[in-house]
Short mmCIF file of N, CA and C in Angstrom, two decimals:
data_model
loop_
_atom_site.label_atom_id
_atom_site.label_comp_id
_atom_site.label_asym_id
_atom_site.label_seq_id
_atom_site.Cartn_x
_atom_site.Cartn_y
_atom_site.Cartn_z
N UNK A 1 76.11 27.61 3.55
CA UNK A 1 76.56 26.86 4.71
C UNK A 1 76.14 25.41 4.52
N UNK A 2 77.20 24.56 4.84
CA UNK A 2 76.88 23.33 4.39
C UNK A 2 76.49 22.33 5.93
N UNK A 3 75.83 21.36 6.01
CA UNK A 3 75.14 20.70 7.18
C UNK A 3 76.45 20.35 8.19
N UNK A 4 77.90 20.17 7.59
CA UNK A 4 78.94 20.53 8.40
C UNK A 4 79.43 21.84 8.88
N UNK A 5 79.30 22.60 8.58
CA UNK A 5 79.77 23.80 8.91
C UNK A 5 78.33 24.42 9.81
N UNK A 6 77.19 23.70 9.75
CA UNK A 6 76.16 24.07 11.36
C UNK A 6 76.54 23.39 12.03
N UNK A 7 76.81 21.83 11.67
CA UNK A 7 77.28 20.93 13.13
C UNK A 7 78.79 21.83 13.51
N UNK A 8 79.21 22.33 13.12
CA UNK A 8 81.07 22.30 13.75
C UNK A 8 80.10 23.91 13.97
N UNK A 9 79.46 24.89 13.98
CA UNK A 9 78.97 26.03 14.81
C UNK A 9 78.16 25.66 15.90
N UNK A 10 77.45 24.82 15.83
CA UNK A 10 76.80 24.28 17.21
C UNK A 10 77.19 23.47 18.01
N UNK A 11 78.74 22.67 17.66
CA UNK A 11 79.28 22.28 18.83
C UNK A 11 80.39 23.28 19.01
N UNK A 12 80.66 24.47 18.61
CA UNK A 12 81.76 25.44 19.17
C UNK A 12 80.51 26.33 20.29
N UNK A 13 79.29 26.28 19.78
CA UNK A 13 78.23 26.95 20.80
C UNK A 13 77.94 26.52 22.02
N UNK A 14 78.29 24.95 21.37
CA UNK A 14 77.64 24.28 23.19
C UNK A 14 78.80 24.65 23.99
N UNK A 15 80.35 24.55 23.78
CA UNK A 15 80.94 25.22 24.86
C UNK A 15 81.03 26.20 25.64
N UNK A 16 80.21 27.12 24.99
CA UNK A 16 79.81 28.33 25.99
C UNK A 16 79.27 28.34 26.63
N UNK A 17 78.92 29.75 27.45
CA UNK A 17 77.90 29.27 28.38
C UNK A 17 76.49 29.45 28.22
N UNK A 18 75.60 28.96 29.43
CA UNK A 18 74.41 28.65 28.60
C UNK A 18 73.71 30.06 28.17
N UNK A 19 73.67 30.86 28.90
CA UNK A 19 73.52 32.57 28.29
C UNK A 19 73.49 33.13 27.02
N UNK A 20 74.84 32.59 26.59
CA UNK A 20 75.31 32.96 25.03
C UNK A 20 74.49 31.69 23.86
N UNK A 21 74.27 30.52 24.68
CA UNK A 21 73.77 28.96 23.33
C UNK A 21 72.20 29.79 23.34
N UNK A 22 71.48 30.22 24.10
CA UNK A 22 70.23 30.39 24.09
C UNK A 22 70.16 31.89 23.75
N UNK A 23 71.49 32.95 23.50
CA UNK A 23 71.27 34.01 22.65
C UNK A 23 71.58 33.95 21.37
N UNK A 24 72.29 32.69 20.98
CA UNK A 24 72.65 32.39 19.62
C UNK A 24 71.59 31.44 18.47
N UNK A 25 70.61 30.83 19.76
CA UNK A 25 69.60 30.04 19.09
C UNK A 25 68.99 30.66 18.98
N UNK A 26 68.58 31.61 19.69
CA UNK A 26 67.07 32.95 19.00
C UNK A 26 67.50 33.49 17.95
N UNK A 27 68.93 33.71 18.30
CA UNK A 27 69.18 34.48 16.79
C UNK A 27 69.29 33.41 15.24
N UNK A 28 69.86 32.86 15.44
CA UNK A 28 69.43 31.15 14.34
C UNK A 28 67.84 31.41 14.14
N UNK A 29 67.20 30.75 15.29
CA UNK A 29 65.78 31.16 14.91
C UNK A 29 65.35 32.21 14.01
N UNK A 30 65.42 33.26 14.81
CA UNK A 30 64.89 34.30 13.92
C UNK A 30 65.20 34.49 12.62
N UNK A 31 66.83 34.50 12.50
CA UNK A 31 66.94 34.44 11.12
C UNK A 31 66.44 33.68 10.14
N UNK A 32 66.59 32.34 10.92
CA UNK A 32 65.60 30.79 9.71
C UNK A 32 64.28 31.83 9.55
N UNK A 33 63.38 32.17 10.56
CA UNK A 33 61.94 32.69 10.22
C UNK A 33 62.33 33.79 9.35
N UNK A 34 62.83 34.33 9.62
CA UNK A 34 62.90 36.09 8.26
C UNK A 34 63.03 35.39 7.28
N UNK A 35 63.94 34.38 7.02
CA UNK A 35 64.23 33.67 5.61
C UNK A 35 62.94 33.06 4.93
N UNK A 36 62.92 32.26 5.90
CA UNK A 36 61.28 31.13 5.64
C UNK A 36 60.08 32.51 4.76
N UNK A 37 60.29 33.32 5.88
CA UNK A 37 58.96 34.62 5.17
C UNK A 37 59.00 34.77 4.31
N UNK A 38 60.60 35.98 3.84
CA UNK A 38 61.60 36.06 2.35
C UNK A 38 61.09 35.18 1.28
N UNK A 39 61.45 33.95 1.62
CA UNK A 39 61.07 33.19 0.69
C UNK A 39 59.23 32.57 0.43
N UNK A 40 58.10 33.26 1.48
CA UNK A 40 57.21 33.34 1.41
C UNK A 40 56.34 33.81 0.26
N UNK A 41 57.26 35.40 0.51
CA UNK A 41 56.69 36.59 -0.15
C UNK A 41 57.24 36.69 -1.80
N UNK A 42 58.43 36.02 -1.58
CA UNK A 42 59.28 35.39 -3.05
C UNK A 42 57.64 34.68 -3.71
N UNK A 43 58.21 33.75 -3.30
CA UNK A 43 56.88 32.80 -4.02
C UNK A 43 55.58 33.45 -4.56
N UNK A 44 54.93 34.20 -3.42
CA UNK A 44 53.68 34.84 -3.84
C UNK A 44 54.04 35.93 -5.19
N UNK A 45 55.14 36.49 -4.95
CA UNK A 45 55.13 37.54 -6.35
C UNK A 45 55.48 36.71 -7.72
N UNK A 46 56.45 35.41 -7.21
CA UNK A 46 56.29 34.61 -8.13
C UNK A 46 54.83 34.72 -9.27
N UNK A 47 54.32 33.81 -8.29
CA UNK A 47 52.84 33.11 -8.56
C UNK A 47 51.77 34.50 -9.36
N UNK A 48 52.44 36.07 -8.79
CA UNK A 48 51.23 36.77 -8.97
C UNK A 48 51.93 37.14 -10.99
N UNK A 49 52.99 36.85 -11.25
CA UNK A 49 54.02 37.94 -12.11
C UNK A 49 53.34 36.43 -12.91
N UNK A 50 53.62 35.29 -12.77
CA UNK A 50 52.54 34.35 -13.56
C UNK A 50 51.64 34.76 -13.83
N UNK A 51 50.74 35.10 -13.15
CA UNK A 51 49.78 34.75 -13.18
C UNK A 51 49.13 36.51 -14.21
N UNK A 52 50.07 37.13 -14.26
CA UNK A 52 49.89 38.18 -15.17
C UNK A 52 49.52 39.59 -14.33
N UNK A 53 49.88 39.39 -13.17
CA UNK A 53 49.47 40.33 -12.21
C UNK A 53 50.28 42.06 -11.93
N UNK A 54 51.69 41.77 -12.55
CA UNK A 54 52.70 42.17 -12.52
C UNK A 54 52.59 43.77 -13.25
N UNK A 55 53.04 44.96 -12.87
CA UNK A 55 52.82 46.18 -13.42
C UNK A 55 54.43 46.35 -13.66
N UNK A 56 54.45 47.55 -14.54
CA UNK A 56 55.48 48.15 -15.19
C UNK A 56 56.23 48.95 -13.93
N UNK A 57 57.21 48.81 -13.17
CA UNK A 57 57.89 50.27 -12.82
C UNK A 57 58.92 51.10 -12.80
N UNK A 58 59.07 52.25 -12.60
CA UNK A 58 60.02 53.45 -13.07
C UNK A 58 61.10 53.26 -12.21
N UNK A 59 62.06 52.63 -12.20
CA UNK A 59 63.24 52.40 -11.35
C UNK A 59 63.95 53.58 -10.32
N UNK A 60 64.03 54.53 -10.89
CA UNK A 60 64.60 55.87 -10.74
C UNK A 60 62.99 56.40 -9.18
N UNK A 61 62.32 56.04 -9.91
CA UNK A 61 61.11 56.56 -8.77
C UNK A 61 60.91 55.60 -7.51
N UNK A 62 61.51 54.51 -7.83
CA UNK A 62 61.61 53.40 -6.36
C UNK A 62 62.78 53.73 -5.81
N UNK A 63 64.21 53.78 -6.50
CA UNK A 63 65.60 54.06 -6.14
C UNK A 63 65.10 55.66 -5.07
N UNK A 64 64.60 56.70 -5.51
CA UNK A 64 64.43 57.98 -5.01
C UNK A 64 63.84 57.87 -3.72
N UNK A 65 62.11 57.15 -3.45
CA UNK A 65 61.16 56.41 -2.80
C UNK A 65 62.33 55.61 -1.38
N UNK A 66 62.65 54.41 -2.11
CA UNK A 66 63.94 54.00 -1.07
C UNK A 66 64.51 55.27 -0.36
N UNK A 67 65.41 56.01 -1.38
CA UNK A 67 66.47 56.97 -0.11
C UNK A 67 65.56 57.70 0.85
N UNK A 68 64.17 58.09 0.41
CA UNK A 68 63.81 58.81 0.84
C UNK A 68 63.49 58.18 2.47
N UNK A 69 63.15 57.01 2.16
CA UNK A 69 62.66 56.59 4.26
C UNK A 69 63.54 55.99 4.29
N UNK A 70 65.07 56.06 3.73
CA UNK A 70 65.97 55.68 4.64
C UNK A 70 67.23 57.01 4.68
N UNK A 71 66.63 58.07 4.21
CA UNK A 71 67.55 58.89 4.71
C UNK A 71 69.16 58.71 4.12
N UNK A 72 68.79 58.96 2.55
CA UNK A 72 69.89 58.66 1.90
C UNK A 72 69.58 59.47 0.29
N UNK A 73 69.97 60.65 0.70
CA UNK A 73 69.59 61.75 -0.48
C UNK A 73 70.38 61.77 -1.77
#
């Protein structure tokens, strides 16, 4: 998304009403923060896989692990 395409979403927002601009800015919000984190936790594994911290793992045993707490056998 380019710095035009937020200005031309936040002035199609301000025409609404105010209900919907202040359920659409929490949601903006929140999403910027999940991202900001994302890219928190990015960094730190960065820094740790530098820093030589990094272990070997079995793909097939994370792929399995995943379905398993999300209920996808």
């Amino acid at each position: 998304m380019t710095t035009k395409t937020l200005e031309l979403a936040m002035s199609k927002a301000s025409a609404l009403p105010e209900a919907a601009q202040e359920k659409i800015g929490r949601d903006v919000l929140e999403r910027v923060e999940a991202l900001a984190h994302l890219r928190a936790e990015v960094e730190i594994g960065i820094r740790e896989l530098d820093a030589g911290m990094g272990t070997e793992i079995h793909m097939p045993d994370i792929i399995g692990q995943a379905r398993k707490e999300h209920g996808r056998d």
